[in-house]
Short mmCIF file of C-alpha atoms in Angstrom, two decimals:
data_model
loop_
_atom_site.label_atom_id
_atom_site.label_comp_id
_atom_site.label_asym_id
_atom_site.label_seq_id
_atom_site.Cartn_x
_atom_site.Cartn_y
_atom_site.Cartn_z
CA UNK A 74 -9.32 8.38 15.75
CA UNK A 75 -7.94 6.61 12.69
CA UNK A 76 -9.91 3.71 11.23
CA UNK A 77 -6.83 1.48 11.43
CA UNK A 78 -4.16 1.82 14.09
CA UNK A 79 -0.73 0.25 13.77
CA UNK A 80 2.36 0.88 15.87
CA UNK A 81 5.08 2.22 13.53
CA UNK A 82 7.90 0.72 15.57
CA UNK A 83 10.68 0.09 14.85
CA UNK A 84 10.50 -3.40 16.31
CA UNK A 85 13.92 -4.99 16.68
CA UNK A 86 14.28 -8.70 17.53
CA UNK A 87 17.08 -11.27 17.32
CA UNK A 88 17.17 -13.80 14.51
CA UNK A 89 15.07 -16.88 15.28
CA UNK A 90 12.60 -15.05 17.52
CA UNK A 91 8.84 -15.15 17.09
CA UNK A 92 7.54 -11.82 15.89
CA UNK A 93 4.05 -10.50 16.60
CA UNK A 94 2.72 -7.58 14.55
CA UNK A 95 -0.70 -6.12 15.29
CA UNK A 96 -3.38 -3.75 14.07
CA UNK A 97 -6.63 -2.57 15.61
CA UNK A 98 -9.57 -1.13 13.73
CA UNK A 99 -12.84 0.59 14.43
CA UNK A 100 -15.06 -0.24 11.42
CA UNK A 101 -17.05 -3.40 12.07
CA UNK A 102 -17.92 -3.60 8.34
CA UNK A 103 -14.39 -4.69 7.43
CA UNK A 104 -14.42 -8.24 6.05
CA UNK A 105 -11.07 -8.64 4.29
CA UNK A 106 -7.83 -8.34 6.20
CA UNK A 107 -4.46 -8.20 4.48
CA UNK A 108 -0.83 -8.01 5.40
CA UNK A 109 1.57 -6.42 2.95
CA UNK A 110 5.35 -6.44 3.20
CA UNK A 111 7.39 -3.53 1.89
CA UNK A 112 11.14 -3.67 1.48
CA UNK A 113 13.10 -0.44 1.37
CA UNK A 114 12.67 1.44 -1.91
CA UNK A 115 10.11 -1.09 -3.17
CA UNK A 116 6.34 -1.13 -3.46
CA UNK A 117 4.25 -3.16 -1.00
CA UNK A 118 3.59 -6.82 -1.86
CA UNK A 119 0.71 -8.91 -0.57
CA UNK A 120 1.89 -11.39 2.04
CA UNK A 121 -1.34 -12.85 3.39
CA UNK A 122 -5.05 -12.21 3.39
CA UNK A 123 -7.88 -13.48 5.57
CA UNK A 124 -11.61 -13.30 5.07
CA UNK A 125 -13.63 -12.79 8.26
CA UNK A 126 -12.34 -14.30 11.53
CA UNK A 127 -9.89 -17.07 12.24
CA UNK A 128 -6.33 -18.09 11.54
CA UNK A 129 -4.47 -18.68 8.32
CA UNK A 130 -1.02 -20.20 8.09
CA UNK A 131 1.50 -20.03 5.27
CA UNK A 132 4.91 -21.42 6.05
CA UNK A 133 6.47 -19.36 8.83
CA UNK A 134 3.65 -16.80 8.72
CA UNK A 135 0.31 -16.94 10.54
CA UNK A 136 -2.41 -14.32 10.17
CA UNK A 137 -5.03 -14.08 12.90
CA UNK A 138 -8.26 -12.09 12.93
CA UNK A 139 -10.41 -11.46 15.99
CA UNK A 140 -13.45 -9.54 14.80
CA UNK A 141 -15.01 -9.39 18.25
CA UNK A 142 -12.01 -7.41 19.50
CA UNK A 143 -11.38 -5.66 16.14
CA UNK A 144 -7.79 -6.88 16.30
CA UNK A 145 -5.58 -8.59 13.73
CA UNK A 146 -2.13 -10.08 14.10
CA UNK A 147 0.68 -11.42 11.96
CA UNK A 148 3.08 -13.90 13.54
CA UNK A 149 6.44 -14.74 12.04
CA UNK A 150 8.18 -17.86 13.35
CA UNK A 151 11.92 -18.46 13.14
CA UNK A 152 12.46 -14.89 11.97
CA UNK A 153 15.27 -14.28 9.47
CA UNK A 154 17.25 -11.13 8.60
CA UNK A 155 15.51 -11.26 5.20
CA UNK A 156 12.22 -10.63 7.02
CA UNK A 157 13.43 -7.13 7.87
CA UNK A 158 10.95 -4.84 6.18
CA UNK A 159 7.93 -2.66 6.90
CA UNK A 160 4.72 -4.63 7.41
CA UNK A 161 1.47 -2.88 6.57
CA UNK A 162 -1.97 -4.11 7.49
CA UNK A 163 -4.85 -3.24 5.19
CA UNK A 164 -8.57 -3.86 5.44
CA UNK A 165 -11.61 -3.51 3.28
CA UNK A 166 -15.36 -3.89 3.37
CA UNK A 167 -17.48 -5.23 0.52
CA UNK A 168 -16.57 -2.17 -1.57
CA UNK A 169 -12.97 -3.42 -1.64
CA UNK A 170 -11.38 -0.03 -1.02
CA UNK A 171 -8.32 -0.66 1.11
CA UNK A 172 -7.79 1.20 4.36
CA UNK A 173 -4.16 1.04 5.44
CA UNK A 174 -2.30 1.01 8.72
CA UNK A 175 0.81 3.15 9.08
CA UNK A 176 3.13 0.15 8.82
CA UNK A 177 5.49 -1.36 11.40
CA UNK A 178 9.19 -1.35 10.64
CA UNK A 179 10.67 -4.72 11.61
CA UNK A 180 14.40 -5.28 12.11
CA UNK A 181 15.75 -8.81 12.55
CA UNK A 182 19.23 -8.73 14.04
CA UNK A 183 21.61 -11.56 12.95
CA UNK M 183 0.63 -11.46 -10.90
CA UNK M 184 0.97 -8.16 -12.73
CA UNK M 185 4.38 -6.54 -13.14
CA UNK M 186 4.35 -2.77 -12.82
CA UNK M 187 7.02 -0.26 -13.69
CA UNK M 188 7.15 3.43 -12.87
CA UNK M 189 9.13 6.30 -14.30
CA UNK M 190 10.96 8.19 -12.99
CA UNK M 191 12.14 6.27 -9.97
CA UNK M 192 13.09 9.50 -8.26
CA UNK M 193 13.32 13.19 -8.99
CA UNK M 194 14.23 16.45 -7.35
CA UNK M 195 12.08 19.35 -8.54
CA UNK M 196 11.80 23.04 -7.85
CA UNK M 197 8.68 24.47 -6.30
CA UNK M 198 6.13 25.75 -8.78
CA UNK M 199 7.00 23.18 -11.44
CA UNK M 200 5.11 20.03 -12.44
CA UNK M 201 6.17 16.39 -12.71
CA UNK M 202 4.44 13.62 -14.62
CA UNK M 203 4.84 10.08 -13.31
CA UNK M 204 4.27 7.16 -15.65
CA UNK M 205 2.91 3.74 -14.69
CA UNK M 206 3.13 0.80 -17.09
CA UNK M 207 1.56 -2.64 -16.49
CA UNK M 208 2.50 -5.83 -18.34
CA UNK M 209 -1.14 -6.92 -18.69
CA UNK M 210 -4.49 -5.29 -19.27
CA UNK M 211 -6.20 -4.16 -16.09
CA UNK M 212 -9.45 -2.35 -15.44
CA UNK M 213 -8.62 -0.37 -12.34
CA UNK M 214 -5.43 1.46 -11.50
CA UNK M 215 -4.78 3.35 -8.31
CA UNK M 216 -2.46 6.17 -7.36
CA UNK M 217 -1.22 6.45 -3.78
CA UNK M 218 0.97 8.78 -1.80
CA UNK M 219 3.19 7.44 0.96
CA UNK M 220 4.84 9.90 3.31
CA UNK M 221 7.55 8.76 5.72
CA UNK M 222 6.13 6.97 8.73
CA UNK M 223 2.57 7.29 7.48
CA UNK M 224 0.09 4.96 5.89
CA UNK M 225 -0.61 4.82 2.19
CA UNK M 226 -3.11 7.47 1.16
CA UNK M 227 -5.22 6.86 -1.92
CA UNK M 228 -5.16 9.84 -4.28
CA UNK M 229 -7.46 8.57 -7.01
CA UNK M 230 -8.78 5.58 -8.90
CA UNK M 231 -8.30 5.55 -12.67
CA UNK M 232 -10.52 3.47 -14.94
CA UNK M 233 -9.84 3.37 -18.65
CA UNK M 234 -12.30 5.45 -20.63
CA UNK M 235 -13.64 7.48 -17.75
CA UNK M 236 -12.61 10.36 -15.54
CA UNK M 237 -10.52 9.48 -12.52
CA UNK M 238 -12.26 9.41 -9.15
CA UNK M 239 -10.46 11.50 -6.54
CA UNK M 240 -10.46 10.96 -2.79
CA UNK M 241 -11.26 13.64 -0.30
CA UNK M 242 -8.46 16.19 -0.13
CA UNK M 243 -7.19 15.59 -3.66
CA UNK M 244 -8.33 17.57 -6.69
CA UNK M 245 -7.92 17.15 -10.42
CA UNK M 246 -6.25 20.54 -10.90
CA UNK M 247 -3.44 19.52 -8.57
CA UNK M 248 -3.18 15.85 -9.57
CA UNK M 249 -4.43 15.38 -13.14
CA UNK M 250 -4.51 11.75 -14.21
CA UNK M 251 -4.62 10.18 -17.66
CA UNK M 252 -5.61 6.61 -18.48
CA UNK M 253 -5.36 6.27 -22.26
CA UNK M 254 -5.46 2.46 -22.36
CA UNK M 255 -5.66 -0.66 -20.20
CA UNK M 256 -1.90 -0.88 -19.52
CA UNK M 257 -0.82 2.70 -18.87
CA UNK M 258 -1.57 5.70 -16.67
CA UNK M 259 0.09 8.96 -15.70
CA UNK M 260 -0.18 11.12 -12.60
CA UNK M 261 0.94 14.75 -12.75
CA UNK M 262 1.85 16.63 -9.60
CA UNK M 263 1.21 20.27 -10.51
CA UNK M 264 2.55 23.52 -9.11
CA UNK M 265 4.63 21.61 -6.60
CA UNK M 266 5.49 22.74 -3.09
CA UNK M 267 7.78 21.08 -0.51
CA UNK M 268 4.67 19.51 1.06
CA UNK M 269 4.34 17.38 -2.09
CA UNK M 270 7.62 15.63 -1.28
CA UNK M 271 6.63 12.01 -0.94
CA UNK M 272 6.68 8.60 -2.57
CA UNK M 273 4.03 8.14 -5.23
CA UNK M 274 2.90 4.61 -5.99
CA UNK M 275 0.65 3.16 -8.64
CA UNK M 276 -1.11 -0.13 -8.17
CA UNK M 277 -3.54 -2.42 -9.95
CA UNK M 278 -5.98 -4.90 -8.55
CA UNK M 279 -6.21 -8.58 -9.31
CA UNK M 280 -9.48 -8.99 -11.20
CA UNK M 281 -10.40 -12.16 -9.34
CA UNK M 282 -9.57 -10.77 -5.91
CA UNK M 283 -10.30 -7.07 -5.78
CA UNK M 284 -8.61 -6.65 -2.39
CA UNK M 285 -5.29 -7.91 -3.75
CA UNK M 286 -3.28 -5.11 -5.25
CA UNK M 287 0.05 -5.14 -7.04
CA UNK M 288 2.28 -2.14 -6.65
CA UNK M 289 4.94 -0.45 -8.71
CA UNK M 290 8.30 0.38 -7.11
CA UNK M 291 7.27 3.97 -6.47
CA UNK M 292 8.53 7.41 -7.47
CA UNK M 293 10.45 9.29 -4.79
CA UNK M 294 9.79 12.99 -5.23
CA UNK M 295 11.65 15.76 -3.45
CA UNK M 296 10.51 19.35 -3.94
CA UNK M 297 12.98 22.08 -3.02
#
């Protein structure tokens, strides 16, 4: 079993829809939870990070962490074609080494 | 945020040869990382490179196959030695933000195809 599980997709939704991207993990020592976005032929870029449990909102993006269920989510409201990318979750414990999910390819159809 | 460039952006190489990938950062950083990203798979950390010390390799990666140099605080190279088709992948370098160690900035990647 991988430490971090993420459905690779692709996930295809119409423009304007609410998108839900998810990861599950097995290591209860993880404290930092990140979402990176990667456009085609580019390196990943940090989109959001959350420490411990709870929600964090930034514009159209909301990151949610449920440590009791070992489950994290990224919600995108009013999705746009420019949101089409691969979204990778990453997690770390106090040693800060990142453990990555496989990435979910998201396609927003105009 | 740091700006990172990589050279080459892509290359096609014959098996048995070696390729050196360069990573240049626009600011001084302590830790640099080298990753491999294969299609449909997660990023896999190859090694961590600190200036002035030997690189630290992750399980499954060895120095003879992936020698790394870190001559100063803005530059690093990764060599993929004695290549085989299984080495075909995207190789990424990254640096961490000193204030937030979990935040990493990535270069655009080097797309390597071994024939």
